[in-house]
Amino acid sequence: MAFSKITGLGYYVPDNIVTNNDLTKWMETSDEWIQERTGIRERRYFEHGKDTNYSMAAAASRQALERAGLAPNDIDVIVYATITPDYFFPGSAFLMQRELGMDGKPVIDIREQCSGFVYALSIADQFIKSGMYKSALVVGSEIQSSWIDKTTAGRNTAVIFGDGAGAAVLTATEDPQHCILSTHLHADGRFAEDLFVKEPGSSRPGRAATKEMLDEGGFNVHMNGNAVFKHAIVRFGEVIQEALEANGYQQSDLDLLIPHQANIRISDYVRQQLGLNEAQVVNNIQRFGNTTAASIPIAMAEAWEQGRLQKGNLICLAAFGSGFTWASALIRW
């Protein structure tokens, strides 16, 4: 049986740094208020005319491919996670494929919000395990700064989000000791409206109603913060434990946790529940904010650069997001 191994990681974040103090120009807030509630100090915003969702993904992918020692056409399939595509359709995966000169390679676009990268990783892992493909490029990329409501009315969500992209190269291996051990995916649509953007939606009037949709705030992020927090801290713990138990491990066996960068309070709560120390959890939300599907691959790539991913380490990826959706992956590096 084939297994899949992560052989290259890369990321790209825009040059444009937006601090908490910068946000005070647009809304009533403060650095202290934002840090206390989220842990975020700054985030990156894309530069119009320079960055696109797919160009950021391509930059992250080139870095991941270089580190894996592969060329774009060595890849058999692209699995691309985003909720902020460049076009309504086709998906940004097609645009990145064109950018990288990978004509004819299959692409899969998925929309699983903050769990998107882990879902994408799982899809690629199954393709490789089945023997259908021998390599895959897994991407998470988001431009969120262009649509968030940067007024006082929208500050509860506007202060959270940032832009960026991350990528991982997966290749087939026969080594069951150093590979993706398992992935675990869940969703519960009963809570879809607790964190969502309503428009544009096909089941409502179209062009003629656009102004009305704007006036009603249909294009804004709507979040029931208390509900999201309460579900997140439970689901994070559950899905991490599920991954450990599926492979015969305990919490004490875990070397490193790389969670979705949603909120530093959530990460700290989960860390304490698992009995991990601060060095065992990767957090970069302080500098990049919540980059949704891009947050885990960016954090992974940084952790690799810092020497925190060592051969033999037991590493868990975990995410929770809109949908609700939650997921984990357990990896023996």
Short mmCIF file of C-alpha atoms in Angstrom, two decimals:
data_model
loop_
_atom_site.label_atom_id
_atom_site.label_comp_id
_atom_site.label_asym_id
_atom_site.label_seq_id
_atom_site.Cartn_x
_atom_site.Cartn_y
_atom_site.Cartn_z
CA MET A 1 0.00 0.00 0.00
CA ALA A 2 1.22 3.49 -0.82
CA PHE A 3 1.37 6.26 1.74
CA SER A 4 1.76 10.00 1.26
CA LYS A 5 4.57 12.12 2.61
CA ILE A 6 4.92 15.89 2.77
CA THR A 7 8.16 16.65 0.94
CA GLY A 8 7.94 20.42 0.47
CA LEU A 9 6.30 23.40 2.15
CA GLY A 10 6.00 27.01 1.06
CA TYR A 11 4.12 30.19 1.80
CA TYR A 12 3.58 33.72 0.59
CA VAL A 13 2.26 36.73 2.47
CA PRO A 14 1.85 40.22 0.97
CA ASP A 15 4.38 42.91 1.81
CA ASN A 16 1.64 45.24 3.09
CA ILE A 17 1.66 45.03 6.92
CA VAL A 18 -1.45 46.41 8.64
CA THR A 19 -1.10 46.92 12.38
CA ASN A 20 -3.86 47.22 14.94
CA ASN A 21 -3.11 50.92 15.17
CA ASP A 22 -3.62 51.21 11.40
CA LEU A 23 -7.14 49.84 11.84
CA THR A 24 -8.01 52.71 14.18
CA LYS A 25 -8.05 54.98 11.11
CA TRP A 26 -11.13 53.15 9.83
CA MET A 27 -13.00 52.03 12.96
CA GLU A 28 -13.34 52.58 16.68
CA THR A 29 -10.92 50.08 18.14
CA SER A 30 -7.52 49.87 19.80
CA ASP A 31 -4.44 47.70 19.83
CA GLU A 32 -5.24 46.64 23.40
CA TRP A 33 -8.85 45.68 22.53
CA ILE A 34 -7.78 43.54 19.55
CA GLN A 35 -4.89 41.81 21.28
CA GLU A 36 -6.98 41.01 24.35
CA ARG A 37 -9.71 39.34 22.28
CA THR A 38 -7.69 37.69 19.52
CA GLY A 39 -3.95 37.86 20.19
CA ILE A 40 -3.43 39.58 16.82
CA ARG A 41 -0.95 42.45 16.54
CA GLU A 42 -0.81 42.79 12.75
CA ARG A 43 -1.87 41.12 9.54
CA ARG A 44 -1.05 41.33 5.81
CA TYR A 45 -3.30 42.90 3.15
CA PHE A 46 -2.87 42.21 -0.54
CA GLU A 47 -1.70 44.95 -2.92
CA HIS A 48 -4.16 45.58 -5.73
CA GLY A 49 -2.46 45.20 -9.10
CA LYS A 50 0.27 43.02 -7.63
CA ASP A 51 -1.34 40.21 -5.64
CA THR A 52 -4.20 37.92 -6.61
CA ASN A 53 -5.49 34.82 -4.89
CA TYR A 54 -3.89 32.60 -7.53
CA SER A 55 -0.62 34.54 -7.80
CA MET A 56 -0.08 34.21 -4.04
CA ALA A 57 -0.87 30.49 -4.30
CA ALA A 58 1.56 30.15 -7.19
CA ALA A 59 4.34 31.85 -5.21
CA ALA A 60 3.76 29.53 -2.24
CA SER A 61 3.63 26.53 -4.57
CA ARG A 62 6.88 27.43 -6.33
CA GLN A 63 8.62 27.56 -2.96
CA ALA A 64 7.12 24.23 -1.89
CA LEU A 65 8.07 22.60 -5.19
CA GLU A 66 11.64 23.91 -4.99
CA ARG A 67 11.99 22.53 -1.47
CA ALA A 68 10.61 19.19 -2.64
CA GLY A 69 13.06 19.14 -5.56
CA LEU A 70 10.24 18.89 -8.10
CA ALA A 71 9.09 20.83 -11.15
CA PRO A 72 5.42 21.83 -11.59
CA ASN A 73 4.83 19.14 -14.21
CA ASP A 74 6.06 16.46 -11.82
CA ILE A 75 2.78 16.98 -9.95
CA ASP A 76 -0.20 14.77 -10.81
CA VAL A 77 -3.06 16.75 -9.23
CA ILE A 78 -3.78 20.12 -7.58
CA VAL A 79 -6.19 20.38 -4.64
CA TYR A 80 -6.90 24.04 -3.90
CA ALA A 81 -8.79 25.39 -0.88
CA THR A 82 -10.19 28.93 -0.75
CA ILE A 83 -13.36 30.84 0.08
CA THR A 84 -12.16 33.97 -1.74
CA PRO A 85 -11.57 32.95 -5.37
CA ASP A 86 -10.55 35.47 -8.00
CA TYR A 87 -13.68 34.71 -10.05
CA PHE A 88 -17.16 33.46 -9.14
CA PHE A 89 -16.18 30.70 -11.56
CA PRO A 90 -13.95 29.06 -12.65
CA GLY A 91 -11.98 28.45 -9.47
CA SER A 92 -8.59 29.90 -8.72
CA ALA A 93 -7.01 26.46 -9.07
CA PHE A 94 -7.39 26.79 -12.84
CA LEU A 95 -5.69 30.18 -12.80
CA MET A 96 -2.80 28.90 -10.70
CA GLN A 97 -2.47 25.86 -12.96
CA ARG A 98 -2.12 28.22 -15.93
CA GLU A 99 0.34 30.42 -14.04
CA LEU A 100 2.56 27.42 -13.27
CA GLY A 101 2.34 25.98 -16.79
CA MET A 102 0.68 22.77 -15.64
CA ASP A 103 -1.73 22.45 -18.57
CA GLY A 104 -3.76 19.25 -18.56
CA LYS A 105 -3.20 18.49 -14.87
CA PRO A 106 -6.45 17.91 -12.95
CA VAL A 107 -7.50 20.52 -10.41
CA ILE A 108 -9.98 20.31 -7.55
CA ASP A 109 -11.41 23.43 -5.88
CA ILE A 110 -12.91 23.02 -2.42
CA ARG A 111 -14.73 25.42 -0.09
CA GLU A 112 -14.36 24.19 3.47
CA GLN A 113 -13.50 27.53 5.01
CA CYS A 114 -11.00 27.36 7.87
CA SER A 115 -10.80 23.56 7.62
CA GLY A 116 -10.10 23.82 3.91
CA PHE A 117 -6.42 22.92 3.94
CA VAL A 118 -6.90 19.80 6.07
CA TYR A 119 -9.79 18.70 3.85
CA ALA A 120 -7.61 19.30 0.78
CA LEU A 121 -4.75 17.38 2.38
CA SER A 122 -7.09 14.48 3.07
CA ILE A 123 -8.32 14.40 -0.53
CA ALA A 124 -4.75 14.38 -1.87
CA ASP A 125 -3.77 11.71 0.66
CA GLN A 126 -6.58 9.42 -0.49
CA PHE A 127 -5.61 9.85 -4.15
CA ILE A 128 -2.05 8.79 -3.35
CA LYS A 129 -3.08 5.93 -1.06
CA SER A 130 -5.39 4.57 -3.75
CA GLY A 131 -2.55 4.54 -6.26
CA MET A 132 -4.35 6.89 -8.64
CA TYR A 133 -1.68 9.58 -8.30
CA LYS A 134 1.90 9.64 -7.06
CA SER A 135 2.16 13.33 -6.22
CA ALA A 136 -0.12 16.22 -5.32
CA LEU A 137 0.07 19.95 -4.72
CA VAL A 138 -2.16 21.07 -1.85
CA VAL A 139 -2.87 24.78 -1.54
CA GLY A 140 -4.71 27.18 0.75
CA SER A 141 -4.98 30.81 -0.37
CA GLU A 142 -7.12 33.75 0.71
CA ILE A 143 -7.64 37.45 -0.03
CA GLN A 144 -10.07 38.63 2.63
CA SER A 145 -9.13 42.26 3.13
CA SER A 146 -11.03 43.36 0.01
CA TRP A 147 -14.46 42.33 1.28
CA ILE A 148 -14.43 42.69 5.06
CA ASP A 149 -16.39 45.60 6.55
CA LYS A 150 -13.69 47.97 7.82
CA THR A 151 -16.08 50.14 9.80
CA THR A 152 -16.96 50.16 13.47
CA ALA A 153 -20.05 48.10 12.64
CA GLY A 154 -17.87 45.32 11.25
CA ARG A 155 -14.92 45.50 13.59
CA ASN A 156 -15.63 42.22 15.45
CA THR A 157 -14.72 40.31 12.30
CA ALA A 158 -12.66 42.88 10.37
CA VAL A 159 -9.85 42.89 12.93
CA ILE A 160 -9.41 39.12 12.60
CA PHE A 161 -8.77 38.43 8.94
CA GLY A 162 -5.65 38.70 6.82
CA ASP A 163 -4.37 37.60 3.41
CA GLY A 164 -1.83 34.95 2.39
CA ALA A 165 -1.20 31.56 0.86
CA GLY A 166 0.48 28.29 1.79
CA ALA A 167 1.25 25.08 -0.08
CA ALA A 168 2.43 21.54 0.51
CA VAL A 169 3.81 18.95 -1.89
CA LEU A 170 2.76 15.36 -1.22
CA THR A 171 4.57 12.40 -2.79
CA ALA A 172 4.01 8.66 -2.58
CA THR A 173 6.15 6.61 -0.22
CA GLU A 174 6.27 2.97 0.86
CA ASP A 175 7.45 3.99 4.33
CA PRO A 176 4.53 3.67 6.78
CA GLN A 177 6.61 5.18 9.59
CA HIS A 178 7.11 8.64 8.10
CA CYS A 179 3.92 9.75 6.38
CA ILE A 180 0.42 11.08 6.86
CA LEU A 181 -0.98 8.51 9.28
CA SER A 182 -4.65 9.49 9.06
CA THR A 183 -7.07 12.33 8.43
CA HIS A 184 -10.44 12.95 10.08
CA LEU A 185 -13.18 15.15 8.62
CA HIS A 186 -16.47 16.37 10.11
CA ALA A 187 -19.22 18.91 9.44
CA ASP A 188 -22.52 20.05 10.95
CA GLY A 189 -24.70 22.25 8.74
CA ARG A 190 -27.15 23.02 11.54
CA PHE A 191 -24.91 25.93 12.46
CA ALA A 192 -24.26 27.28 8.96
CA GLU A 193 -25.65 30.73 9.73
CA ASP A 194 -23.57 31.17 12.89
CA LEU A 195 -20.63 32.15 10.66
CA PHE A 196 -21.39 33.00 7.05
CA VAL A 197 -21.45 35.49 4.19
CA LYS A 198 -24.90 35.40 2.59
CA GLU A 199 -24.26 36.99 -0.80
CA PRO A 200 -23.88 36.52 -3.66
CA GLY A 201 -26.27 33.58 -3.59
CA SER A 202 -28.01 31.97 -6.54
CA SER A 203 -31.27 31.31 -4.68
CA ARG A 204 -32.15 35.00 -4.38
CA PRO A 205 -32.86 37.75 -6.94
CA GLY A 206 -29.84 38.56 -9.04
CA ARG A 207 -28.45 41.72 -10.54
CA ALA A 208 -31.47 43.91 -9.89
CA ALA A 209 -31.22 43.29 -6.15
CA THR A 210 -27.50 43.96 -5.78
CA LYS A 211 -27.93 47.39 -4.17
CA GLU A 212 -30.50 45.98 -1.76
CA MET A 213 -28.10 43.16 -0.84
CA LEU A 214 -25.37 45.71 -0.15
CA ASP A 215 -27.67 47.92 1.92
CA GLU A 216 -28.75 44.93 4.01
CA GLY A 217 -25.15 43.87 4.63
CA GLY A 218 -25.50 40.60 2.74
CA PHE A 219 -21.88 40.70 1.60
CA ASN A 220 -20.56 41.16 5.15
CA VAL A 221 -19.31 38.43 7.49
CA HIS A 222 -21.94 37.53 10.06
CA MET A 223 -20.57 35.72 13.09
CA ASN A 224 -22.16 34.52 16.32
CA GLY A 225 -18.90 34.81 18.22
CA ASN A 226 -20.01 33.04 21.40
CA ALA A 227 -21.39 30.06 19.50
CA VAL A 228 -18.27 29.76 17.34
CA PHE A 229 -15.97 29.90 20.37
CA LYS A 230 -17.97 27.32 22.36
CA HIS A 231 -18.12 24.85 19.49
CA ALA A 232 -14.49 25.40 18.49
CA ILE A 233 -12.96 24.56 21.85
CA VAL A 234 -14.97 21.33 21.99
CA ARG A 235 -14.45 20.21 18.39
CA PHE A 236 -10.73 20.99 18.38
CA GLY A 237 -10.18 18.70 21.35
CA GLU A 238 -12.43 15.96 19.96
CA VAL A 239 -10.86 15.78 16.52
CA ILE A 240 -7.30 15.84 17.89
CA GLN A 241 -8.16 13.03 20.30
CA GLU A 242 -9.81 11.11 17.45
CA ALA A 243 -6.61 11.26 15.41
CA LEU A 244 -4.46 10.12 18.32
CA GLU A 245 -6.75 7.23 19.28
CA ALA A 246 -7.07 6.06 15.67
CA ASN A 247 -3.32 5.50 15.61
CA GLY A 248 -2.85 4.16 19.13
CA TYR A 249 -1.31 7.30 20.60
CA GLN A 250 -1.94 9.43 23.67
CA GLN A 251 -1.76 13.18 24.16
CA SER A 252 1.67 12.81 25.76
CA ASP A 253 3.01 11.29 22.53
CA LEU A 254 2.32 14.47 20.54
CA ASP A 255 5.39 16.53 19.68
CA LEU A 256 3.76 19.45 17.88
CA LEU A 257 0.25 20.79 17.32
CA ILE A 258 -0.36 23.11 14.35
CA PRO A 259 -3.88 24.48 14.74
CA HIS A 260 -5.83 26.75 12.44
CA GLN A 261 -4.98 30.30 13.48
CA ALA A 262 -8.44 31.46 14.54
CA ASN A 263 -7.94 33.06 17.93
CA ILE A 264 -5.07 32.84 20.41
CA ARG A 265 -7.56 32.18 23.22
CA ILE A 266 -8.84 29.07 21.43
CA SER A 267 -5.32 27.79 20.81
CA ASP A 268 -4.33 28.38 24.45
CA TYR A 269 -7.44 26.63 25.75
CA VAL A 270 -6.85 23.59 23.54
CA ARG A 271 -3.17 23.51 24.47
CA GLN A 272 -3.99 23.47 28.18
CA GLN A 273 -6.65 20.77 27.74
CA LEU A 274 -4.09 18.57 25.97
CA GLY A 275 -1.41 19.20 28.58
CA LEU A 276 1.00 20.70 26.05
CA ASN A 277 3.54 23.44 26.72
CA GLU A 278 3.73 26.59 24.63
CA ALA A 279 6.68 25.28 22.59
CA GLN A 280 4.54 22.35 21.42
CA VAL A 281 1.97 24.57 19.69
CA VAL A 282 2.62 26.67 16.59
CA ASN A 283 1.04 30.14 16.78
CA ASN A 284 1.66 32.90 14.26
CA ILE A 285 -1.74 34.59 14.40
CA GLN A 286 0.00 37.47 16.18
CA ARG A 287 1.67 38.46 12.87
CA PHE A 288 -0.70 37.21 10.19
CA GLY A 289 -4.19 37.15 11.68
CA ASN A 290 -6.68 34.55 10.52
CA THR A 291 -5.90 33.61 6.91
CA THR A 292 -8.62 30.92 6.81
CA ALA A 293 -7.58 28.05 4.48
CA ALA A 294 -4.04 29.44 4.27
CA SER A 295 -3.35 29.55 8.00
CA ILE A 296 -2.23 25.96 8.59
CA PRO A 297 0.12 25.67 5.59
CA ILE A 298 1.66 29.07 6.40
CA ALA A 299 2.20 27.94 10.00
CA MET A 300 3.62 24.60 8.85
CA ALA A 301 6.04 26.25 6.44
CA GLU A 302 7.25 28.64 9.12
CA ALA A 303 7.64 25.80 11.60
CA TRP A 304 9.75 23.90 9.06
CA GLU A 305 11.94 26.96 8.47
CA GLN A 306 12.44 27.28 12.22
CA GLY A 307 13.54 23.66 12.55
CA ARG A 308 10.47 22.66 14.53
CA LEU A 309 9.55 19.75 12.20
CA GLN A 310 12.10 17.06 12.93
CA LYS A 311 12.21 13.54 11.51
CA GLY A 312 10.23 11.21 13.72
CA ASN A 313 8.10 13.95 15.28
CA LEU A 314 4.41 13.22 15.79
CA ILE A 315 2.55 16.26 14.45
CA CYS A 316 -1.15 17.03 14.48
CA LEU A 317 -2.94 19.54 12.27
CA ALA A 318 -6.37 20.63 13.49
CA ALA A 319 -8.96 23.10 12.27
CA PHE A 320 -12.45 24.38 12.97
CA GLY A 321 -14.47 26.80 10.89
CA SER A 322 -17.67 27.93 9.25
CA GLY A 323 -20.11 25.27 8.25
CA PHE A 324 -19.50 24.19 10.96
CA THR A 325 -16.60 22.07 9.81
CA TRP A 326 -13.70 20.57 11.73
CA ALA A 327 -10.83 18.29 10.78
CA SER A 328 -7.47 16.87 11.81
CA ALA A 329 -4.47 15.11 10.33
CA LEU A 330 -1.86 13.12 12.22
CA ILE A 331 1.59 13.01 10.64
CA ARG A 332 4.77 11.17 11.54
CA TRP A 333 7.43 13.47 10.09
#
